Amino acid sequence: MYRIIITLISIFLLFNSAWGLAAEVDSSNPYSMVEQVARNTFSRLTSEREQIKQDPLLINKVVEQELIPYLDYRFAALKILGKYYRQYPLEKINQYTEVFKTYSASVFANALHYYQDQAVEFEPAREFNNQKQTTVRLNINQGSNSINLAFVVRKDTKTEQWRVYDVVAEGISMLSSLQSQFEPILRKEGIEAVMKTMRNTKD
């Protein structure tokens, strides 16, 4: 699962620095959204490279400001909770969701330290009108090897904005991996144990 996260973060960074300053993200288009988030993240890491060398924790700030707003962490968190959702009051669900948000940011920030320059090729955009979910596909070239990656994105029916909620690398779903990891804990120990595990996860 961690390999998938590393790959996800790498994709957000695989763009030419000639793009210059970060652009405002258009979340009404899932394809341009993914590319613009990549552009903005790359610009931040480039402009703040020396500061990050001095203080590696600054990566957390980049993640929180440039990546997390375009990840549907609440939807992903509830998918992981699954049928156990009904066992807990809304206040507890909201608490769990915030813990999952912090957990996600921490994993992404750690993954940034493993970033290596790679080449990426996006597949052509497809028609997405009248759809609530679509997939943005791409290939990562690593020398003689190629990794197939897919961002699964969904549209919020209230805001009409698209956000990523899952990433699939070589057929392995990050969301499914997290579901498999946390379901036994939910079943045996409950949501508090899941939150404790997330809080204690460092890598």
Coordinates of N, CA and C in Angstrom, one line a residue, residues 32-116:
S32 N -8.1 18.2 -15.9 CA -7.3 19.4 -15.7 C -7.0 19.6 -14.2
M33 N -7.9 19.2 -13.4 CA -7.7 19.3 -11.9 C -6.4 18.5 -11.5
V34 N -6.3 17.3 -11.9 CA -5.2 16.4 -11.6 C -3.9 17.1 -12.1
E35 N -3.9 17.6 -13.3 CA -2.7 18.2 -13.9 C -2.3 19.5 -13.1
Q36 N -3.3 20.3 -12.8 CA -3.1 21.6 -12.1 C -2.6 21.4 -10.7
V37 N -3.1 20.4 -10.0 CA -2.6 20.1 -8.7 C -1.2 19.7 -8.8
A38 N -0.8 18.9 -9.8 CA 0.6 18.5 -10.0 C 1.5 19.7 -10.2
R39 N 1.0 20.7 -11.0 CA 1.8 21.9 -11.4 C 2.0 22.7 -10.1
N40 N 0.9 22.9 -9.3 CA 1.1 23.7 -8.1 C 2.0 23.1 -7.1
T41 N 1.9 21.8 -6.9 CA 2.7 21.1 -6.0 C 4.2 21.2 -6.4
F42 N 4.4 21.0 -7.7 CA 5.8 21.0 -8.2 C 6.4 22.4 -7.9
S43 N 5.6 23.4 -8.2 CA 6.1 24.8 -8.1 C 6.4 25.1 -6.6
R44 N 5.6 24.6 -5.7 CA 5.9 24.8 -4.3 C 7.2 24.1 -3.8
L45 N 7.3 22.9 -4.2 CA 8.5 22.2 -3.8 C 9.8 22.7 -4.5
T46 N 9.7 23.3 -5.7 CA 10.8 23.9 -6.3 C 11.2 25.2 -5.6
S47 N 10.2 26.1 -5.4 CA 10.5 27.4 -4.8 C 10.9 27.3 -3.3
E48 N 10.5 26.2 -2.6 CA 10.8 26.0 -1.2 C 11.8 24.9 -0.9
R49 N 12.5 24.5 -1.9 CA 13.4 23.4 -1.8 C 14.5 23.6 -0.7
E50 N 15.1 24.8 -0.6 CA 16.1 25.1 0.4 C 15.5 25.1 1.8
Q51 N 14.3 25.7 1.9 CA 13.7 25.7 3.2 C 13.4 24.3 3.7
I52 N 12.9 23.5 2.8 CA 12.6 22.1 3.1 C 13.8 21.3 3.6
K53 N 14.9 21.6 2.9 CA 16.2 20.9 3.3 C 16.5 21.3 4.8
Q54 N 16.3 22.5 5.1 CA 16.5 23.0 6.5 C 15.5 22.5 7.5
D55 N 14.3 22.4 7.0 CA 13.2 21.9 7.9 C 12.3 21.0 7.1
P56 N 12.5 19.7 7.1 CA 11.8 18.7 6.4 C 10.3 18.7 6.7
L57 N 9.9 19.2 7.9 CA 8.5 19.2 8.2 C 7.7 20.2 7.4
L58 N 8.3 21.1 6.7 CA 7.6 22.0 5.8 C 6.9 21.2 4.7
I59 N 7.3 20.0 4.4 CA 6.6 19.2 3.4 C 5.2 19.0 3.8
N60 N 4.9 18.9 5.1 CA 3.6 18.7 5.6 C 2.7 19.9 5.2
K61 N 3.3 21.1 5.3 CA 2.5 22.3 4.9 C 2.1 22.2 3.4
V62 N 3.1 21.8 2.6 CA 2.8 21.7 1.1 C 1.7 20.7 0.9
V63 N 1.7 19.6 1.5 CA 0.7 18.5 1.4 C -0.7 19.1 1.8
E64 N -0.7 19.7 3.0 CA -2.0 20.2 3.5 C -2.6 21.3 2.6
Q65 N -1.7 22.1 2.0 CA -2.2 23.2 1.2 C -2.5 22.9 -0.3
E66 N -1.7 22.0 -0.8 CA -1.7 21.7 -2.3 C -2.4 20.4 -2.6
L67 N -2.4 19.4 -1.8 CA -2.9 18.1 -2.1 C -4.2 17.8 -1.4
I68 N -4.2 17.9 -0.1 CA -5.4 17.5 0.7 C -6.7 18.2 0.2
P69 N -6.7 19.4 -0.2 CA -8.0 20.0 -0.6 C -8.6 19.3 -1.8
Y70 N -7.8 18.5 -2.6 CA -8.3 17.9 -3.8 C -8.5 16.4 -3.6
L71 N -8.4 16.0 -2.3 CA -8.6 14.6 -2.0 C -9.9 14.5 -1.2
D72 N -10.8 13.6 -1.6 CA -12.1 13.5 -0.9 C -11.9 12.5 0.2
Y73 N -11.2 13.0 1.2 CA -10.8 12.2 2.4 C -12.0 11.7 3.2
R74 N -13.0 12.5 3.2 CA -14.2 12.1 4.0 C -14.9 10.9 3.3
F75 N -15.1 11.0 2.0 CA -15.7 9.9 1.3 C -14.9 8.6 1.5
A76 N -13.5 8.8 1.3 CA -12.7 7.6 1.5 C -12.7 7.0 2.9
A77 N -12.8 7.9 3.9 CA -12.8 7.5 5.3 C -14.1 6.7 5.5
L78 N -15.2 7.2 5.0 CA -16.5 6.5 5.2 C -16.5 5.1 4.4
K79 N -15.9 5.1 3.3 CA -15.8 3.8 2.5 C -15.0 2.8 3.4
I80 N -14.0 3.2 4.0 CA -13.2 2.3 4.8 C -14.0 1.8 6.0
L81 N -14.8 2.7 6.6 CA -15.7 2.4 7.7 C -16.8 1.4 7.3
G82 N -17.3 1.5 6.1 CA -18.3 0.6 5.6 C -19.5 0.4 6.5
K83 N -19.9 -0.8 6.7 CA -21.1 -1.2 7.5 C -21.0 -0.7 8.9
Y84 N -19.8 -0.5 9.4 CA -19.6 -0.1 10.8 C -20.0 1.4 11.1
Y85 N -20.3 2.1 10.0 CA -20.7 3.5 10.1 C -21.9 3.6 11.0
R86 N -22.9 2.7 10.9 CA -24.1 2.8 11.6 C -23.9 2.5 13.2
Q87 N -22.8 2.1 13.5 CA -22.6 1.8 14.9 C -22.2 3.0 15.8
Y88 N -21.9 4.1 15.1 CA -21.3 5.2 15.9 C -22.1 6.5 15.6
P89 N -22.2 7.4 16.6 CA -22.9 8.7 16.5 C -22.1 9.6 15.5
L90 N -22.8 10.6 15.0 CA -22.2 11.5 14.0 C -21.0 12.2 14.6
E91 N -21.0 12.5 15.9 CA -19.8 13.2 16.5 C -18.6 12.3 16.4
K92 N -18.8 11.0 16.6 CA -17.6 10.1 16.6 C -17.2 9.9 15.1
I93 N -18.1 9.9 14.2 CA -17.7 9.7 12.8 C -16.9 11.0 12.3
N94 N -17.4 12.1 12.7 CA -16.6 13.4 12.4 C -15.2 13.4 13.0
Q95 N -15.1 12.9 14.2 CA -13.8 12.8 14.8 C -12.9 11.9 14.0
Y96 N -13.4 10.7 13.7 CA -12.7 9.7 12.9 C -12.3 10.3 11.6
T97 N -13.1 11.0 10.9 CA -12.8 11.6 9.6 C -11.7 12.5 9.7
E98 N -11.6 13.4 10.7 CA -10.5 14.3 10.9 C -9.2 13.6 11.2
V99 N -9.3 12.5 11.9 CA -8.1 11.7 12.2 C -7.6 11.1 10.9
F100 N -8.5 10.6 10.1 CA -8.1 10.0 8.8 C -7.5 11.1 7.9
K101 N -8.0 12.3 7.9 CA -7.4 13.4 7.1 C -6.0 13.6 7.5
T102 N -5.7 13.7 8.8 CA -4.4 13.9 9.3 C -3.5 12.7 9.0
Y103 N -4.0 11.5 9.1 CA -3.3 10.3 8.7 C -2.9 10.3 7.3
S104 N -3.8 10.7 6.4 CA -3.5 10.8 5.0 C -2.4 11.8 4.7
A105 N -2.5 12.9 5.3 CA -1.5 14.0 5.1 C -0.1 13.5 5.5
S106 N -0.1 12.8 6.7 CA 1.2 12.3 7.2 C 1.8 11.3 6.2
V107 N 1.0 10.4 5.7 CA 1.5 9.4 4.8 C 2.0 10.0 3.5
F108 N 1.2 11.0 3.0 CA 1.7 11.7 1.8 C 3.0 12.4 2.0
A109 N 3.1 13.1 3.1 CA 4.3 13.9 3.5 C 5.5 13.0 3.5
N110 N 5.4 11.8 4.2 CA 6.5 10.9 4.3 C 6.8 10.4 2.9
A111 N 5.9 10.2 2.0 CA 6.1 9.7 0.7 C 6.9 10.6 -0.1
L112 N 6.8 11.9 0.1 CA 7.5 12.9 -0.7 C 9.0 12.8 -0.5
H113 N 9.4 12.3 0.6 CA 10.9 12.1 0.8 C 11.5 11.1 -0.1
Y114 N 10.6 10.2 -0.7 CA 11.1 9.1 -1.5 C 11.0 9.5 -3.0
Y115 N 10.6 10.7 -3.3 CA 10.3 11.1 -4.7 C 11.6 11.1 -5.5
Q116 N 11.5 10.5 -6.7 CA 12.6 10.4 -7.7 C 12.1 10.8 -9.0

